[in-house]
Structures are given as structure tokens and as C-alpha cells.
PDB file of C-alpha atoms and ligand atoms in Angstrom:
ATOM      1  CA  UNK A  16       0.000   0.000   0.000  1.00 97.00           C
ATOM      2  CA  UNK A  17       1.351   3.421  -0.979  1.00 98.00           C
ATOM      3  CA  UNK A  18       0.530   6.760   0.560  1.00 98.00           C
ATOM      4  CA  UNK A  19       0.641   9.650  -1.900  1.00 99.00           C
ATOM      5  CA  UNK A  20       0.303  13.361  -1.182  1.00 99.00           C
ATOM      6  CA  UNK A  21      -1.575  15.388  -3.805  1.00 98.00           C
ATOM      7  CA  UNK A  22      -0.383  18.935  -3.420  1.00 98.00           C
ATOM      8  CA  UNK A  23      -2.069  21.794  -5.252  1.00 99.00           C
ATOM      9  CA  UNK A  24      -0.646  25.282  -5.207  1.00 98.00           C
ATOM     10  CA  UNK A  25      -1.620  28.812  -5.964  1.00 98.00           C
ATOM     11  CA  UNK A  26      -5.054  29.498  -7.504  1.00 98.00           C
ATOM     12  CA  UNK A  27      -5.893  25.806  -7.862  1.00 98.00           C
ATOM     13  CA  UNK A  28      -8.621  26.381  -5.244  1.00 98.00           C
ATOM     14  CA  UNK A  29     -10.463  28.322  -7.971  1.00 98.00           C
ATOM     15  CA  UNK A  30     -10.621  25.326 -10.286  1.00 98.00           C
ATOM     16  CA  UNK A  31     -14.163  25.055 -11.647  1.00 98.00           C
ATOM     17  CA  UNK A  32     -14.651  28.817 -11.412  1.00 98.00           C
ATOM     18  CA  UNK A  33     -11.655  30.361 -13.201  1.00 98.00           C
ATOM     19  CA  UNK A  34     -10.841  30.006 -16.912  1.00 98.00           C
ATOM     20  CA  UNK A  35     -13.191  27.048 -17.276  1.00 98.00           C
ATOM     21  CA  UNK A  36     -12.314  26.690 -20.965  1.00 97.00           C
ATOM     22  CA  UNK A  37      -8.757  25.866 -19.858  1.00 98.00           C
ATOM     23  CA  UNK A  38      -9.226  24.084 -16.514  1.00 98.00           C
ATOM     24  CA  UNK A  39     -12.761  22.690 -16.773  1.00 97.00           C
ATOM     25  CA  UNK A  40     -15.916  23.357 -14.772  1.00 98.00           C
ATOM     26  CA  UNK A  41     -15.333  20.806 -12.021  1.00 98.00           C
ATOM     27  CA  UNK A  42     -14.340  22.052  -8.567  1.00 98.00           C
ATOM     28  CA  UNK A  43     -11.069  21.066  -6.905  1.00 98.00           C
ATOM     29  CA  UNK A  44     -13.038  19.381  -4.091  1.00 98.00           C
ATOM     30  CA  UNK A  45     -14.789  17.153  -6.628  1.00 98.00           C
ATOM     31  CA  UNK A  46     -11.531  16.348  -8.450  1.00 98.00           C
ATOM     32  CA  UNK A  47      -9.876  15.539  -5.113  1.00 98.00           C
ATOM     33  CA  UNK A  48     -12.724  13.149  -4.262  1.00 98.00           C
ATOM     34  CA  UNK A  49     -12.180  11.312  -7.540  1.00 98.00           C
ATOM     35  CA  UNK A  50      -8.414  11.145  -6.942  1.00 98.00           C
ATOM     36  CA  UNK A  51      -8.943   9.745  -3.435  1.00 98.00           C
ATOM     37  CA  UNK A  52     -11.424   7.125  -4.698  1.00 98.00           C
ATOM     38  CA  UNK A  53      -9.109   6.197  -7.603  1.00 98.00           C
ATOM     39  CA  UNK A  54      -6.277   5.484  -5.153  1.00 98.00           C
ATOM     40  CA  UNK A  55      -8.562   3.636  -2.723  1.00 98.00           C
ATOM     41  CA  UNK A  56      -9.936   1.355  -5.471  1.00 98.00           C
ATOM     42  CA  UNK A  57      -6.335   0.328  -6.159  1.00 98.00           C
ATOM     43  CA  UNK A  58      -5.576  -0.338  -2.500  1.00 98.00           C
ATOM     44  CA  UNK A  59      -3.629   2.884  -1.896  1.00 98.00           C
ATOM     45  CA  UNK A  60      -4.108   6.137  -0.009  1.00 98.00           C
ATOM     46  CA  UNK A  61      -4.140   9.606  -1.561  1.00 98.00           C
ATOM     47  CA  UNK A  62      -4.284  12.644   0.693  1.00 98.00           C
ATOM     48  CA  UNK A  63      -5.032  16.020  -0.871  1.00 98.00           C
ATOM     49  CA  UNK A  64      -3.933  19.498   0.171  1.00 98.00           C
ATOM     50  CA  UNK A  65      -4.121  22.910  -1.406  1.00 98.00           C
ATOM     51  CA  UNK A  66      -2.471  26.166  -0.397  1.00 98.00           C
ATOM     52  CA  UNK A  67      -1.882  29.476  -2.131  1.00 98.00           C
ATOM     53  CA  UNK A  68       1.295  30.072  -0.132  1.00 98.00           C
ATOM     54  CA  UNK A  69       4.713  29.222  -1.546  1.00 99.00           C
ATOM     55  CA  UNK A  70       6.273  28.649   1.902  1.00 98.00           C
ATOM     56  CA  UNK A  71       3.462  26.288   2.894  1.00 98.00           C
ATOM     57  CA  UNK A  72       4.114  24.238  -0.229  1.00 99.00           C
ATOM     58  CA  UNK A  73       7.807  24.041   0.764  1.00 99.00           C
ATOM     59  CA  UNK A  74       6.866  22.984   4.311  1.00 99.00           C
ATOM     60  CA  UNK A  75       4.445  20.341   3.015  1.00 99.00           C
ATOM     61  CA  UNK A  76       7.192  18.928   0.771  1.00 99.00           C
ATOM     62  CA  UNK A  77       9.717  18.922   3.640  1.00 98.00           C
ATOM     63  CA  UNK A  78       7.251  17.238   6.007  1.00 98.00           C
ATOM     64  CA  UNK A  79       6.386  14.559   3.445  1.00 98.00           C
ATOM     65  CA  UNK A  80       9.789  12.973   4.038  1.00 98.00           C
ATOM     66  CA  UNK A  81       9.310   9.611   5.724  1.00 98.00           C
ATOM     67  CA  UNK A  82       5.512   9.996   5.701  1.00 98.00           C
ATOM     68  CA  UNK A  83       4.528   9.705   2.022  1.00 98.00           C
ATOM     69  CA  UNK A  84       5.799   7.410  -0.717  1.00 98.00           C
ATOM     70  CA  UNK A  85       5.348  10.116  -3.316  1.00 98.00           C
ATOM     71  CA  UNK A  86       4.051  13.587  -4.045  1.00 99.00           C
ATOM     72  CA  UNK A  87       1.962  14.713  -6.992  1.00 99.00           C
ATOM     73  CA  UNK A  88       2.520  18.444  -7.279  1.00 99.00           C
ATOM     74  CA  UNK A  89       0.633  21.040  -9.267  1.00 99.00           C
ATOM     75  CA  UNK A  90       2.354  24.185  -8.049  1.00 99.00           C
ATOM     76  CA  UNK A  91       0.355  26.393 -10.437  1.00 98.00           C
ATOM     77  CA  UNK A  92       2.221  29.529 -11.550  1.00 98.00           C
ATOM     78  CA  UNK A  93       4.960  28.875  -8.956  1.00 98.00           C
ATOM     79  CA  UNK A  94       6.141  26.070 -11.241  1.00 98.00           C
ATOM     80  CA  UNK A  95       7.509  28.673 -13.620  1.00 98.00           C
ATOM     81  CA  UNK A  96       9.737  30.560 -11.188  1.00 98.00           C
ATOM     82  CA  UNK A  97       9.870  29.191  -7.623  1.00 99.00           C
ATOM     83  CA  UNK A  98      13.447  28.226  -6.800  1.00 98.00           C
ATOM     84  CA  UNK A  99      12.256  27.762  -3.193  1.00 99.00           C
ATOM     85  CA  UNK A 100       9.897  24.941  -4.208  1.00 99.00           C
ATOM     86  CA  UNK A 101      12.567  23.492  -6.492  1.00 99.00           C
ATOM     87  CA  UNK A 102      15.048  23.421  -3.591  1.00 99.00           C
ATOM     88  CA  UNK A 103      12.437  21.806  -1.293  1.00 99.00           C
ATOM     89  CA  UNK A 104      11.889  19.027  -3.852  1.00 99.00           C
ATOM     90  CA  UNK A 105      15.651  18.537  -4.220  1.00 98.00           C
ATOM     91  CA  UNK A 106      16.027  18.391  -0.418  1.00 98.00           C
ATOM     92  CA  UNK A 107      13.790  15.363   0.103  1.00 98.00           C
ATOM     93  CA  UNK A 108      14.084  11.788  -1.084  1.00 98.00           C
ATOM     94  CA  UNK A 109      10.309  11.488  -1.699  1.00 98.00           C
ATOM     95  CA  UNK A 110       9.755  11.287  -5.465  1.00 98.00           C
ATOM     96  CA  UNK A 111       7.706  14.164  -6.865  1.00 99.00           C
ATOM     97  CA  UNK A 112       5.672  14.012 -10.069  1.00 99.00           C
ATOM     98  CA  UNK A 113       4.882  17.427 -11.530  1.00 99.00           C
ATOM     99  CA  UNK A 114       1.357  17.850 -12.870  1.00 98.00           C
ATOM    100  CA  UNK A 115      -0.435  20.478 -14.925  1.00 98.00           C
ATOM    101  CA  UNK A 116      -4.037  20.224 -16.020  1.00 98.00           C
ATOM    102  CA  UNK A 117      -3.494  22.329 -19.130  1.00 98.00           C
ATOM    103  CA  UNK A 118      -1.005  21.784 -21.936  1.00 98.00           C
ATOM    104  CA  UNK A 119       1.400  24.505 -20.829  1.00 98.00           C
ATOM    105  CA  UNK A 120       3.340  24.201 -24.111  1.00 98.00           C
ATOM    106  CA  UNK A 121       0.281  25.290 -26.093  1.00 98.00           C
ATOM    107  CA  UNK A 122      -0.181  28.468 -24.059  1.00 98.00           C
ATOM    108  CA  UNK A 123       1.802  31.621 -23.261  1.00 98.00           C
ATOM    109  CA  UNK A 124       5.581  31.539 -23.645  1.00 98.00           C
ATOM    110  CA  UNK A 125       6.265  31.958 -19.905  1.00 98.00           C
ATOM    111  CA  UNK A 126       4.403  28.703 -19.128  1.00 98.00           C
ATOM    112  CA  UNK A 127       6.843  26.667 -21.241  1.00 98.00           C
ATOM    113  CA  UNK A 128       9.484  26.916 -18.534  1.00 98.00           C
ATOM    114  CA  UNK A 129       9.192  24.979 -15.299  1.00 98.00           C
ATOM    115  CA  UNK A 130      12.020  25.312 -12.795  1.00 98.00           C
ATOM    116  CA  UNK A 131      10.705  22.182 -11.051  1.00 98.00           C
ATOM    117  CA  UNK A 132      10.862  19.539 -13.783  1.00 98.00           C
ATOM    118  CA  UNK A 133      14.603  18.899 -13.472  1.00 98.00           C
ATOM    119  CA  UNK A 134      14.258  17.805  -9.848  1.00 98.00           C
ATOM    120  CA  UNK A 135      11.022  15.837 -10.363  1.00 98.00           C
ATOM    121  CA  UNK A 136      10.761  12.161 -11.205  1.00 98.00           C
ATOM    122  CA  UNK A 137       8.515  12.990 -14.139  1.00 98.00           C
ATOM    123  CA  UNK A 138       5.775  15.196 -15.432  1.00 98.00           C
ATOM    124  CA  UNK A 139       2.184  14.710 -16.608  1.00 98.00           C
ATOM    125  CA  UNK A 140       0.377  17.566 -18.305  1.00 98.00           C
ATOM    126  CA  UNK A 141      -2.433  18.473 -20.633  1.00 98.00           C
ATOM    127  CA  UNK A 142      -5.058  15.910 -19.636  1.00 98.00           C
ATOM    128  CA  UNK A 143      -7.188  18.044 -17.319  1.00 98.00           C
ATOM    129  CA  UNK A 144      -8.078  16.245 -14.095  1.00 98.00           C
ATOM    130  CA  UNK A 145      -6.860  13.013 -15.670  1.00 98.00           C
ATOM    131  CA  UNK A 146      -3.302  14.385 -15.347  1.00 98.00           C
ATOM    132  CA  UNK A 147      -3.573  13.661 -11.597  1.00 98.00           C
ATOM    133  CA  UNK A 148      -4.907  10.140 -12.152  1.00 98.00           C
ATOM    134  CA  UNK A 149      -2.179   9.322 -14.696  1.00 98.00           C
ATOM    135  CA  UNK A 150       0.439  10.632 -12.271  1.00 98.00           C
ATOM    136  CA  UNK A 151      -1.022   8.376  -9.559  1.00 98.00           C
ATOM    137  CA  UNK A 152      -0.833   5.398 -11.899  1.00 98.00           C
ATOM    138  CA  UNK A 153       2.874   6.121 -12.390  1.00 98.00           C
ATOM    139  CA  UNK A 154       3.380   5.301  -8.692  1.00 98.00           C
ATOM    140  CA  UNK A 155       1.166   2.206  -8.707  1.00 96.00           C
ATOM    141  CA  UNK A 156       2.481   0.551 -11.882  1.00 93.00           C
TER     142      UNK A 156
HETATM  143  C1  DQA B  10      -1.341  25.003 -14.239  1.00 82.54           C
HETATM  144  C2  DQA B  10      -0.587  25.755 -15.347  1.00 82.54           C
HETATM  145  C3  DQA B  10       0.079  27.006 -14.815  1.00 82.54           C
HETATM  146  O1  DQA B  10       0.746  27.694 -15.865  1.00 82.54           O
HETATM  147  C4  DQA B  10      -0.939  27.937 -14.201  1.00 82.54           C
HETATM  148  O2  DQA B  10      -0.292  29.062 -13.647  1.00 82.54           O
HETATM  149  C5  DQA B  10      -1.834  27.271 -13.226  1.00 82.54           C
HETATM  150  C6  DQA B  10      -2.296  25.917 -13.499  1.00 82.54           C
HETATM  151  C7  DQA B  10      -2.137  23.813 -14.790  1.00 82.54           C
HETATM  152  O3  DQA B  10      -2.593  22.996 -13.990  1.00 82.54           O
HETATM  153  O4  DQA B  10      -2.351  23.726 -16.003  1.00 82.54           O
HETATM  154  O5  DQA B  10      -2.246  27.861 -12.236  1.00 82.54           O
HETATM  155  O6  DQA B  10      -0.383  24.500 -13.312  1.00 82.54           O
END
């Protein structure tokens, strides 16, 4: 049995309300429920957290050490410039899979850079809420 932390960052709490053409009309709470059930059906545990604060994301990553078998991280816009989150990921041995709901390569230029990818185990993007489920599968397979 694996225990995976699903960590959502800045503005992800507005999922379902903001830019619905890009991120869909489903709320984060509803997506989190599906993620939790998906893990449970496969005999694993997924715990979900969201915060808008960069430092809280760093603390959550630090505290995952020894507690979780993996982290699925959608850091939102922080992905594009947060060296603090990058350093937090590099500081722990817990594998982190970076996730984005949208296809960041098909959007604005600034979204094509993630400072996190290099220190992550892998990345899943562009599949809406399914990006989270595919990232979960990567741990279970
Ligand atoms: C996002 C993509 C980011 O560029 C953006 O700032 C977000 C969400 C995604 O899930 O597609 O807030 O991480």
C-alpha cells in the first residue's frame, strides 16, 4: 500500500470557477474526491492538500519525508519561477511528479518553462483532471 500526497498550489482552489475553458468546470473538491477514490480502489491512499502560499508548499514537501511514498505536485504559476519549491523538492528523497491540467506548451511563452521539472521524477500535463490520475498510476504501476 502506498501513501501519496496530492499537493495543489496557488489558484488551484479556484478550479471550476476560473478560466473554465482551460481548466474545466469541475471544482477542486470534486476532483480531489475522484483522486482519493481512484487510489482507494487500487488499495492505496491519496491525501489532498491545497495552499496558495509558496512557503506552505515548501513545508508540506519537507514534512512529506518519511511519511509519504510520493508527491503529486501542481504548483500552479509557482512552477515557472519558484526556486524555493525546487530546492524543497531537491532536499527530500520522496519522489515528486509534476502535474499540470493544461497543456502549458500550447499556451503563453512563460508557461513553457518549469524550474521544477529537473528535480522531479517525471511530469504529466495536458489531460485536465486526468493528469492527476495518470500521475497516480505512475506510482502504482
Ligand atoms: C497550471 C498551469 C500554470 O501555468 C498555471 O499558472 C496554473 C495551473 C495547470 O494545472 O495547467 O495555475 O499549473
